[in-house]
XYZ file of C-alpha atoms in Angstrom:
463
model
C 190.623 96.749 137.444
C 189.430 97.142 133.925
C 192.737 96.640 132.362
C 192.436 93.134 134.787
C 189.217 92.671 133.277
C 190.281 92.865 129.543
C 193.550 90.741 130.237
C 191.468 87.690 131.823
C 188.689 88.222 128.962
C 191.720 88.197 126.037
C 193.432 84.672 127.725
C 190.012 83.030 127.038
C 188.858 84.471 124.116
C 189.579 81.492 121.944
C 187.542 79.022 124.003
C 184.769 81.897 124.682
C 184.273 81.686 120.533
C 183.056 78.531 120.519
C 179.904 79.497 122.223
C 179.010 81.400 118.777
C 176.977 78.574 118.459
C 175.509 79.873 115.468
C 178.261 79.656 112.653
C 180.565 77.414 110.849
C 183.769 77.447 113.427
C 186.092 75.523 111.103
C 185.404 78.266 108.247
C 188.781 80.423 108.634
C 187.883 82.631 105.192
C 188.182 86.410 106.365
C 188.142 87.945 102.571
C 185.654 91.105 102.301
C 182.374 90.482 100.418
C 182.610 91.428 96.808
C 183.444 95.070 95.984
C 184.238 95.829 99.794
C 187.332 97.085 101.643
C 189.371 94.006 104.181
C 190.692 96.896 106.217
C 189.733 96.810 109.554
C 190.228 100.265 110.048
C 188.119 102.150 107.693
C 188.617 106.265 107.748
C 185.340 107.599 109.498
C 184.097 111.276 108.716
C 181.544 113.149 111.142
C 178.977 113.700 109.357
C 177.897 116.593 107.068
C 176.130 119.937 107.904
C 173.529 120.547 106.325
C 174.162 122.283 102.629
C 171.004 123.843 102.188
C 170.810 120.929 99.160
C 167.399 118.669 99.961
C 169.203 115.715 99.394
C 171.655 116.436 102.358
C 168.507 117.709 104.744
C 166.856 114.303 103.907
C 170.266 112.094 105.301
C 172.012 114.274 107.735
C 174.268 111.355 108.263
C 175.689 111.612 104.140
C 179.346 111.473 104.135
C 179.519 109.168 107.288
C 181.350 105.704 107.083
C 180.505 103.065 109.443
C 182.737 99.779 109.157
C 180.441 96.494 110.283
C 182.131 93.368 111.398
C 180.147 89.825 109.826
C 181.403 86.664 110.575
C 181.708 84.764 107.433
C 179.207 81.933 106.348
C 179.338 78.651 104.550
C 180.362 78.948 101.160
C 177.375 76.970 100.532
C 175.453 79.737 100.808
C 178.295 82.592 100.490
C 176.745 84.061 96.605
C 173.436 84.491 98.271
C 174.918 86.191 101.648
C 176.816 88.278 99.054
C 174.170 89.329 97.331
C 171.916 90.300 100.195
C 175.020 92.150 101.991
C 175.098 94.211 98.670
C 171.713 95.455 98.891
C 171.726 95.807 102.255
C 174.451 98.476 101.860
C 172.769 99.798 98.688
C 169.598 100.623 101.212
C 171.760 102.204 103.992
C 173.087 104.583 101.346
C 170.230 105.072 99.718
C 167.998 106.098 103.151
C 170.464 107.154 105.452
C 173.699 108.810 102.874
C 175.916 106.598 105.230
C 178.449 104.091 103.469
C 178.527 101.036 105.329
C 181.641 99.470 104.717
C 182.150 95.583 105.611
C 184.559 93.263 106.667
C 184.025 89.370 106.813
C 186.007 87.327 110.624
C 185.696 83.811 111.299
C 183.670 82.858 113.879
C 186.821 81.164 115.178
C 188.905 84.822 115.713
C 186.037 87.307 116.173
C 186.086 87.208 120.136
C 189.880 87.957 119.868
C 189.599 90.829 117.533
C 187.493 92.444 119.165
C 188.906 92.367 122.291
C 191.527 93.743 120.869
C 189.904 96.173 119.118
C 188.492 97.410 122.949
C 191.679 97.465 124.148
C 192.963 99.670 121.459
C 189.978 101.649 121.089
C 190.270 100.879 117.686
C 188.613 99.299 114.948
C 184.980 98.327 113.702
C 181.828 100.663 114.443
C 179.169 97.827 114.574
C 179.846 93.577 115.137
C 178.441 90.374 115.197
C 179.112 88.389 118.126
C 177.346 84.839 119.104
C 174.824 83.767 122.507
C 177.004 84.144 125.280
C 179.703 86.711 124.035
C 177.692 90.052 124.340
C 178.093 90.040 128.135
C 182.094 88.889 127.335
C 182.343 92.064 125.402
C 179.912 94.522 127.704
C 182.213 93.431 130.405
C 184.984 94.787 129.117
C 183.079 97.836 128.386
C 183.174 97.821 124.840
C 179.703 97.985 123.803
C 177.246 100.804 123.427
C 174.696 100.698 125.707
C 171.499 100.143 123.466
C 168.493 100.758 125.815
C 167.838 104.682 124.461
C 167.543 102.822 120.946
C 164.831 100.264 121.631
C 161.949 102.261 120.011
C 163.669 101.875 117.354
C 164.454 98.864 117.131
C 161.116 97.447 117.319
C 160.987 97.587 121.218
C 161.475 94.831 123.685
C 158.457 93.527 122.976
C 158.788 91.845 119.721
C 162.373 90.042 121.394
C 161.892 86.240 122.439
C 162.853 86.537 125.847
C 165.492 84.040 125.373
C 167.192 87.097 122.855
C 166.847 89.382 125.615
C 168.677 87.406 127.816
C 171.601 86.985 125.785
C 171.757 90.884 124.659
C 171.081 92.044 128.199
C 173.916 92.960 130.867
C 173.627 94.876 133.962
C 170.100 95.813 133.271
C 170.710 97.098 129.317
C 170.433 95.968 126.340
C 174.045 95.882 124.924
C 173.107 93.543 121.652
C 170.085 93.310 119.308
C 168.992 89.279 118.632
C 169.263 88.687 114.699
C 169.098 84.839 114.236
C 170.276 81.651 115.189
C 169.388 77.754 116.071
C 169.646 75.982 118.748
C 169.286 71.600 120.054
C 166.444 69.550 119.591
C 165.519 65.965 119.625
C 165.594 64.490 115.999
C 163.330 61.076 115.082
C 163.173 58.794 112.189
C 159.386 58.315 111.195
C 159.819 55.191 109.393
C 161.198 53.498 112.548
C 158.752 54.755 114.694
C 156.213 53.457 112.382
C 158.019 50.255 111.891
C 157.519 50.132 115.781
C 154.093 50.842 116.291
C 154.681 54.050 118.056
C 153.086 57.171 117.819
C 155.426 60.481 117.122
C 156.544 62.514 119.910
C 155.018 65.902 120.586
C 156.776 69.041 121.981
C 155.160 68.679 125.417
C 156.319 64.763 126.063
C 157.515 64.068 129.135
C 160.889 62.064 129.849
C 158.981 59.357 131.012
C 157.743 59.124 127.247
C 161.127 59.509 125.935
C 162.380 56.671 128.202
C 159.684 54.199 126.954
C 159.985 54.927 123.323
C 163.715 54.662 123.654
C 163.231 50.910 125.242
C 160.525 50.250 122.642
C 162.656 51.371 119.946
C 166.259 49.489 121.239
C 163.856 46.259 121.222
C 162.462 46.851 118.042
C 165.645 47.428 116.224
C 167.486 44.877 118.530
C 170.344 47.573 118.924
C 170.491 51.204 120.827
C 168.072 53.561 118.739
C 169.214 57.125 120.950
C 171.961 58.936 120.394
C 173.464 61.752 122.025
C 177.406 62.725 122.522
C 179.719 62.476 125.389
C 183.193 64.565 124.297
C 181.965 67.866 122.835
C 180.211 71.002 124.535
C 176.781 69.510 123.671
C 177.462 67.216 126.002
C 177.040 69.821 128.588
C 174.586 71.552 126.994
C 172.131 68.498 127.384
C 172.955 68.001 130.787
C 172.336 71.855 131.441
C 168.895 71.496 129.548
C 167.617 68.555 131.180
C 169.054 70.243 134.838
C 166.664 73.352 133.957
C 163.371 71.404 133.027
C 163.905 69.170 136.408
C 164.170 72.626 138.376
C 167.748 72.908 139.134
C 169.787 75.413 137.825
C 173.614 75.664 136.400
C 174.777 78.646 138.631
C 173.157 80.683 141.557
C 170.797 83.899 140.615
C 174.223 86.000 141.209
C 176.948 84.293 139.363
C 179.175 83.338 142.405
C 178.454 79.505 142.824
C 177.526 76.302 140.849
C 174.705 74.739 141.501
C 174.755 71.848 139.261
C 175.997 69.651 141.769
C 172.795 69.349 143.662
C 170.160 66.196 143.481
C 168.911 67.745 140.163
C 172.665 67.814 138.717
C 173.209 64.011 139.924
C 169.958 63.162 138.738
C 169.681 64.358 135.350
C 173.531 62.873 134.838
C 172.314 59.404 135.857
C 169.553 59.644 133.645
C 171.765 59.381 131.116
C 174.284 56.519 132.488
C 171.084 54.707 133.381
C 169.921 55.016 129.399
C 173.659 53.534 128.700
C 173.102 50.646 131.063
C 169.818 49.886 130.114
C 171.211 49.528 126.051
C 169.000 52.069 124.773
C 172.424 54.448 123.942
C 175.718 53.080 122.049
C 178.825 52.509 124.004
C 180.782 54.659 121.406
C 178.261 57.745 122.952
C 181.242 58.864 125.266
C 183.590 59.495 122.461
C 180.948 61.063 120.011
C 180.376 64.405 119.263
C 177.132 66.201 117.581
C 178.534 66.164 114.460
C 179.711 62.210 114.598
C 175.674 62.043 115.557
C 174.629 63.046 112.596
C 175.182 60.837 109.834
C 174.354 57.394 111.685
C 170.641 59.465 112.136
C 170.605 59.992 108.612
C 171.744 56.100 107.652
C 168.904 54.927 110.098
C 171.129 53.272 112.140
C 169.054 54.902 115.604
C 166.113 56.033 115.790
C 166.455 59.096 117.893
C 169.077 61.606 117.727
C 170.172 64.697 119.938
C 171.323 68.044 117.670
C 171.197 70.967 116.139
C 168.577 72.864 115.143
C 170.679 73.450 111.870
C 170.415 69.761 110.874
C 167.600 70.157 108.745
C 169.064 71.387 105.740
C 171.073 67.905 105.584
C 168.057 66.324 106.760
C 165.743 67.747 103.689
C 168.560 66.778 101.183
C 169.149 63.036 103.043
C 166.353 61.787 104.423
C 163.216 64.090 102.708
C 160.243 63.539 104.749
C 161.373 60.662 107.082
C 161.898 62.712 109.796
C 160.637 65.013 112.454
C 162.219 67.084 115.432
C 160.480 67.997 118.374
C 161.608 69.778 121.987
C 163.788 67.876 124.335
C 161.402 66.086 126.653
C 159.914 67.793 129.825
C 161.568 66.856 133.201
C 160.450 67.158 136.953
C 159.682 70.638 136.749
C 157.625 70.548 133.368
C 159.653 73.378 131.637
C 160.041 73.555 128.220
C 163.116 72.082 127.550
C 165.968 72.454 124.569
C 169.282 75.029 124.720
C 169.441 77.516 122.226
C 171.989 79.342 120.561
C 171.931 82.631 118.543
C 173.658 85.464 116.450
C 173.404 89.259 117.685
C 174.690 92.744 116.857
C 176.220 95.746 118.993
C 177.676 98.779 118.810
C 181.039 99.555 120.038
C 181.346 102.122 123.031
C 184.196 103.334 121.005
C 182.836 104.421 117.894
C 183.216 107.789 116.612
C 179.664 107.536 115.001
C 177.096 106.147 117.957
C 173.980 107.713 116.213
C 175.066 106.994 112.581
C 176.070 103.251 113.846
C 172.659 103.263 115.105
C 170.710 104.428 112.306
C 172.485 100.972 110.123
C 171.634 98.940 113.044
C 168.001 99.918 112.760
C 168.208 98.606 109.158
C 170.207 95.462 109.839
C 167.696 94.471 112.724
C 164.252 95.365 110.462
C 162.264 92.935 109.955
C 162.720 92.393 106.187
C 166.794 92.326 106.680
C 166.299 90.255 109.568
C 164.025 87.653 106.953
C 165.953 87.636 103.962
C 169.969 87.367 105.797
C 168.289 84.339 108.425
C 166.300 82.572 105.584
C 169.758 82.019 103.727
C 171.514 81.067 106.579
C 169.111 78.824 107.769
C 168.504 80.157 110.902
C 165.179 81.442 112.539
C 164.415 85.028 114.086
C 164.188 85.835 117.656
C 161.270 88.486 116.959
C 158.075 86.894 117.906
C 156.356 88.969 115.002
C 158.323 86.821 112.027
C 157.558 83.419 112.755
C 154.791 83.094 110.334
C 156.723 85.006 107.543
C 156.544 82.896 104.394
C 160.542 82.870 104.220
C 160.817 79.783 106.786
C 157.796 77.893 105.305
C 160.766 75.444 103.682
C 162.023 74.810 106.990
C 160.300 71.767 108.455
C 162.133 71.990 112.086
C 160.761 75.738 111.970
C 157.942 75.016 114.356
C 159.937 73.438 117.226
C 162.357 75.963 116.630
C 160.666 79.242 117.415
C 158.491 77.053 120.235
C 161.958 76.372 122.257
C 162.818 79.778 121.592
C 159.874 81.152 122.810
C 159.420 78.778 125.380
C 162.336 77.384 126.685
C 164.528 78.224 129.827
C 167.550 76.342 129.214
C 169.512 79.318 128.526
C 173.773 79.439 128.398
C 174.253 81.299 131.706
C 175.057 84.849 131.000
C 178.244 85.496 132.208
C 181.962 86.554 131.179
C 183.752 82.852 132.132
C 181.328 80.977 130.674
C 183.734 79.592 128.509
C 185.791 78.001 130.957
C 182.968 76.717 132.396
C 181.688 75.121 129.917
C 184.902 73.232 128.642
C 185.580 72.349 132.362
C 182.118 70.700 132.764
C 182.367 68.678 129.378
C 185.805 67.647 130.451
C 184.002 65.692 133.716
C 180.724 64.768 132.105
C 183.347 62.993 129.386
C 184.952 61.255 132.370
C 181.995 60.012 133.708
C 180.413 58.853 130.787
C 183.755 57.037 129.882
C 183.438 55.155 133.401
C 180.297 54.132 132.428
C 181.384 52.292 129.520
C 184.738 50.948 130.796
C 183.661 50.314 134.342
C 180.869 51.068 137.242
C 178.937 54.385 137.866
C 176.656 55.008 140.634
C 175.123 57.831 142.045
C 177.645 58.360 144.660
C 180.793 58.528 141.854
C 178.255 61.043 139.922
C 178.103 63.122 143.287
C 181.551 62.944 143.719
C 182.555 64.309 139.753
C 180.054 66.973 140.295
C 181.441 68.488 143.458
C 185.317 68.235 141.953
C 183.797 70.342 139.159
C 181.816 72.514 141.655
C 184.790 73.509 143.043
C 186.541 74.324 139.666
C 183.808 76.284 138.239
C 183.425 78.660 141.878
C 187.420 79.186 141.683
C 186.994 80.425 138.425
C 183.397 82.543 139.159
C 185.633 83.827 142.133
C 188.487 85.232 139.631
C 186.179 86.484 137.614
C-alpha cells in the first residue's frame, strides 16, 4: 500500500509544486550557496563521545553533518539570502559543533526530489517544502514526526493557526511554519479619492466591495476590478469567498467535494454577475495574477486581486498610492483571504533525528525566522513577531499577519490537492469563458460544478 502511496504521490509531484505558493517557480538555479557542497548526499557521522575536552561536553553533537534542502530565491535578493545562510551555519557550528551543509532546489523540482529521496531512503536530513506539500510528504511517510520537539520550538502557541494547519497531519506536527504570503485585495488611493470614496477596511463586507466596484466602473467609465480567470488563483478566490459565505471546499473527512452546493454556485455567480454588470474586463477569463499586476500599477483599475508579495513592486511603482486590505466578508462574516506559506521538516529517514533537530530549533528561532523572511519579503507565522521592527518597511504587513491570523480560507490539507486544484481552475476557466463569449446562469454554474464534483470525489476516492 505504501509503495501505492509513493507511486500516485511521484505521478503528481510536478503539479503538487505549484502549491509552494511562496517562491519564484520559474527560478530553475539549483547551484549551492557560496562556499557550500551541491551534493545531495552529504557523508553523515554519528556524533562524537564525549572526549573529556570541555569544548566537546558543551556540543555533544560536534562532528555531526546535517545536509538542509532550501529552495532557491530571487536573485534579487540572492547576496543577502547568501549572506544570512552563511551566518546561519556559522551559529549552528558555533552552538551546536554540527556542520550544516546546504544545498539550493527550485521550487519547481523540490516535491520530486524528495519523493524520491523517500523512496530511496536517501538524501537530505532537513527540507523546505511549501503550504500544502507537508501532508504530500507525511503521507508518504517521509517526515519526522515533530510533536516531542514543540517545547522547543517555541510551542504551539506562538503558531498562527493557519501554520498549524498546514504542518499538521494525522494529529502531529510534521513541519514547523517559517514564512510566507498569501492574496489580498489591492486599491489605488488616488482613484478612490478621485471618486469620492472612502478606503476599504479589513472588515468590509461584499456588499461594500460590490458598490465601490459600480462606483468606481462609473467613475472611470471602464471596469476598475480585476481578478484572473486561467491560473490557480482563480480557484483560490472562489475557495476564499466559498469559506467566508459558510461553505466549504471538501467534507470534514476528505472523501467528497462540497463546493458544488448553493454556496459554491453562489460565490461563482458573484463573479459572472460582476462581469455582466461591467465592473470586471472581458479579458478577466484569460488573465492570470501576474497579467493583473501591471495594469494595477498603470492605474488602469482601481481594484486588483493578488499576492501578498506585490508590495515590493508596489513600493518601487506606485510609492504611497496604494493600500491592500482583506478580501471582503461574505454570508458567514469570516475573515476572508487564502494564504500561502514556506515550512521545514525533518526526514523520517535521517540518520541524525536529534542533531537535525537541534538546527531546526535554530532555523525556526525567532531572530532566524526575522532576518531570512525580512529579505524575502515574506511575513512570520509566529504571532510573537509581528511587531518586530524588521517588517516596519512593509506597508501590506498589517493585512498580512490579520488574514493570517484570522482567516479560514485555508488550501485543504490533503495529498491530491494538486489535482484538485488544476481540475477546478480548468472549469472555473470554462465558465468564466462562457460568460464572455456567451450566456451563464445559475443553472449552467450548477451544472460545471457537479461535472467537477464528480472529478474531484474520483480522485479523493483513489487517493
Amino acid at each position: 500500500m505504501k509503495k501505492k502511496l509513493l507511486s500516485s504521490l511521484l505521478a503528481m509531484a510536478l503539479t503538487a509544486a505549484a502549491l509552494s505558493g511562496c517562491g519564484n517557480a520559474g527560478q530553475t538555479k539549483q547551484d549551492p550557496a557560496p562556499g557550500q557542497s551541491a551534493e545531495s548526499e552529504a557523508p553523515k557521522q554519528d556524533a562524537q563521545e564525549p572526549g573529556g575536552q570541555e569544548e566537546t561536553a558543551d556540543k555533544p553533537y560536534a562532528g555531526t553533518t546535517v545536509l538542509m534542502n532550501l529552495n532557491t530565491p530571487s536573485e534579487s535578493v540572492r547576496e543577502k539570502f547568501d549572506a544570512w545562510l552563511a551566518d546561519l551555519q556559522a551559529r549552528v557550528m558555533e552552538e551546536t559543533g554540527i556542520e550544516l551543509k546546504v544545498e539550493m532546489v527550485s521550487w519547481g523540482d523540490y516535491l520530486n526530489k524528495h519523493l524520491t529521496s523517500i523512496a530511496s531512503q536517501e538524501g537530505p536530513d532537513i527540507i523546505q517544502m511549501g503550504s500544502s506539500v507537508p501532508p504530500v510528504i507525511a503521507a508518504a511517510g517521509g517526515l519526522l514526526d515533530l510533536t516531542p520537539y514543540m517545547d522547543g520550538l517555541g510551542g504551539m502557541d506562538v503558531y498562527c493557526d493557519v501554520g498549524k494547519y498546514y504542518c499538521s497531519w494525522d494529529g502531529k506536527m510534521m513541519a514547523i511554519p517559517w514564512g510566507g504570503g498569501g492574496r489580498e485585495m489591492y486599491f489605488n488611493k488616488d482613484i478612490f479619492d478621485a471618486a469620492g470614496l472612502e478606503y476599504p477596511t479589513n472588515d468590509w463586507t461584499f456588499e461594500e466591495f460590490e458598490q465601490n466596484a459600480k462606483a468606481l466602473t462609473e467613475h472611470m467609465g471602464k471596469p476598475a476590478l480585476a481578478l484572473m480567470g486561467s491560473a490557480n488563483d482563480t480557484t483560490y478566490y472562489f475557495w476564499s469567498q466559498l469559506v467566508t459565505d459558510g461553505g466549504a471546499v471538501l467534507s470534514d473527512d476528505m472523501t467528497k467535494a462540497r463546493f458544488n452546493e448553493q454556496e459554491g454556485v453562489d460565490a461563482v455567480m458573484r463573479i459572472v454577475d460582476m462581469y455582466k454588470n461591467g465592473y470586471i474586463p472581458s479579458s478577466f477569463a484569460e488573465s492570470t495574477v501576474d497579467d493583473i499586476l501591471p495594469t494595477f500599477i498603470n492605474g488602469e483599475v482601481a481594484m486588483a486581486y493578488g499576492s501578498a508579495s506585490w508590495w515590493q513592486d508596489l513600493v518601487a511603482n506606485m510609492e504611497g498610492n496604494w493600500g491592500t486590505v482583506a478580501m471582503p466578508v461574505g454570508k458567514a462574516g469570516l475573515a476572508n483571504g487564502t494564504v500561502t506559506m514556506s515550512a521545514f521538516g525533518i526526514m523520517s529517514y535521517t540518520k541524525n533525528p536529534e542533531a537535525s533537530a537541534e538546527v531546526l530549533k535554530i532555523l525556526a528561532s525567532p531572530e532566524e525566522i526575522v532576518k531570512s523572511t525580512a529579505i524575502l519579503g515574506w511575513i512570520p507565522f509566529r504571532t510573537d513577531l509581528e511587531n518586530d521592527p524588521a517588517y516596519a518597511d512593509n506597508p501590506a504587513k498589517d493585512t498580512f499577519f490579520y488574514v493570517a491570523k484570522e482567516s479560514k480560507a485555508y488550501i485543504p490539507q490533503y495529498q491530491a490537492i494538486s489535482t484538485v486544484l488544476s481540475t477546478s481552475t480548468k472549469y472555473l476557466n470554462g465558465i468564466f469563458t462562457q460568460a464572455v463569449t456567451g450566456e451563464v446562469d445559475e443553472a449552467y454554474v450548477k451544472q460545471q460544478l457537479d461535472a467537477l464534483a464528480t472529478e474531484v470525489d474520483n480522485v479523493l476516492a483513489e487517493n
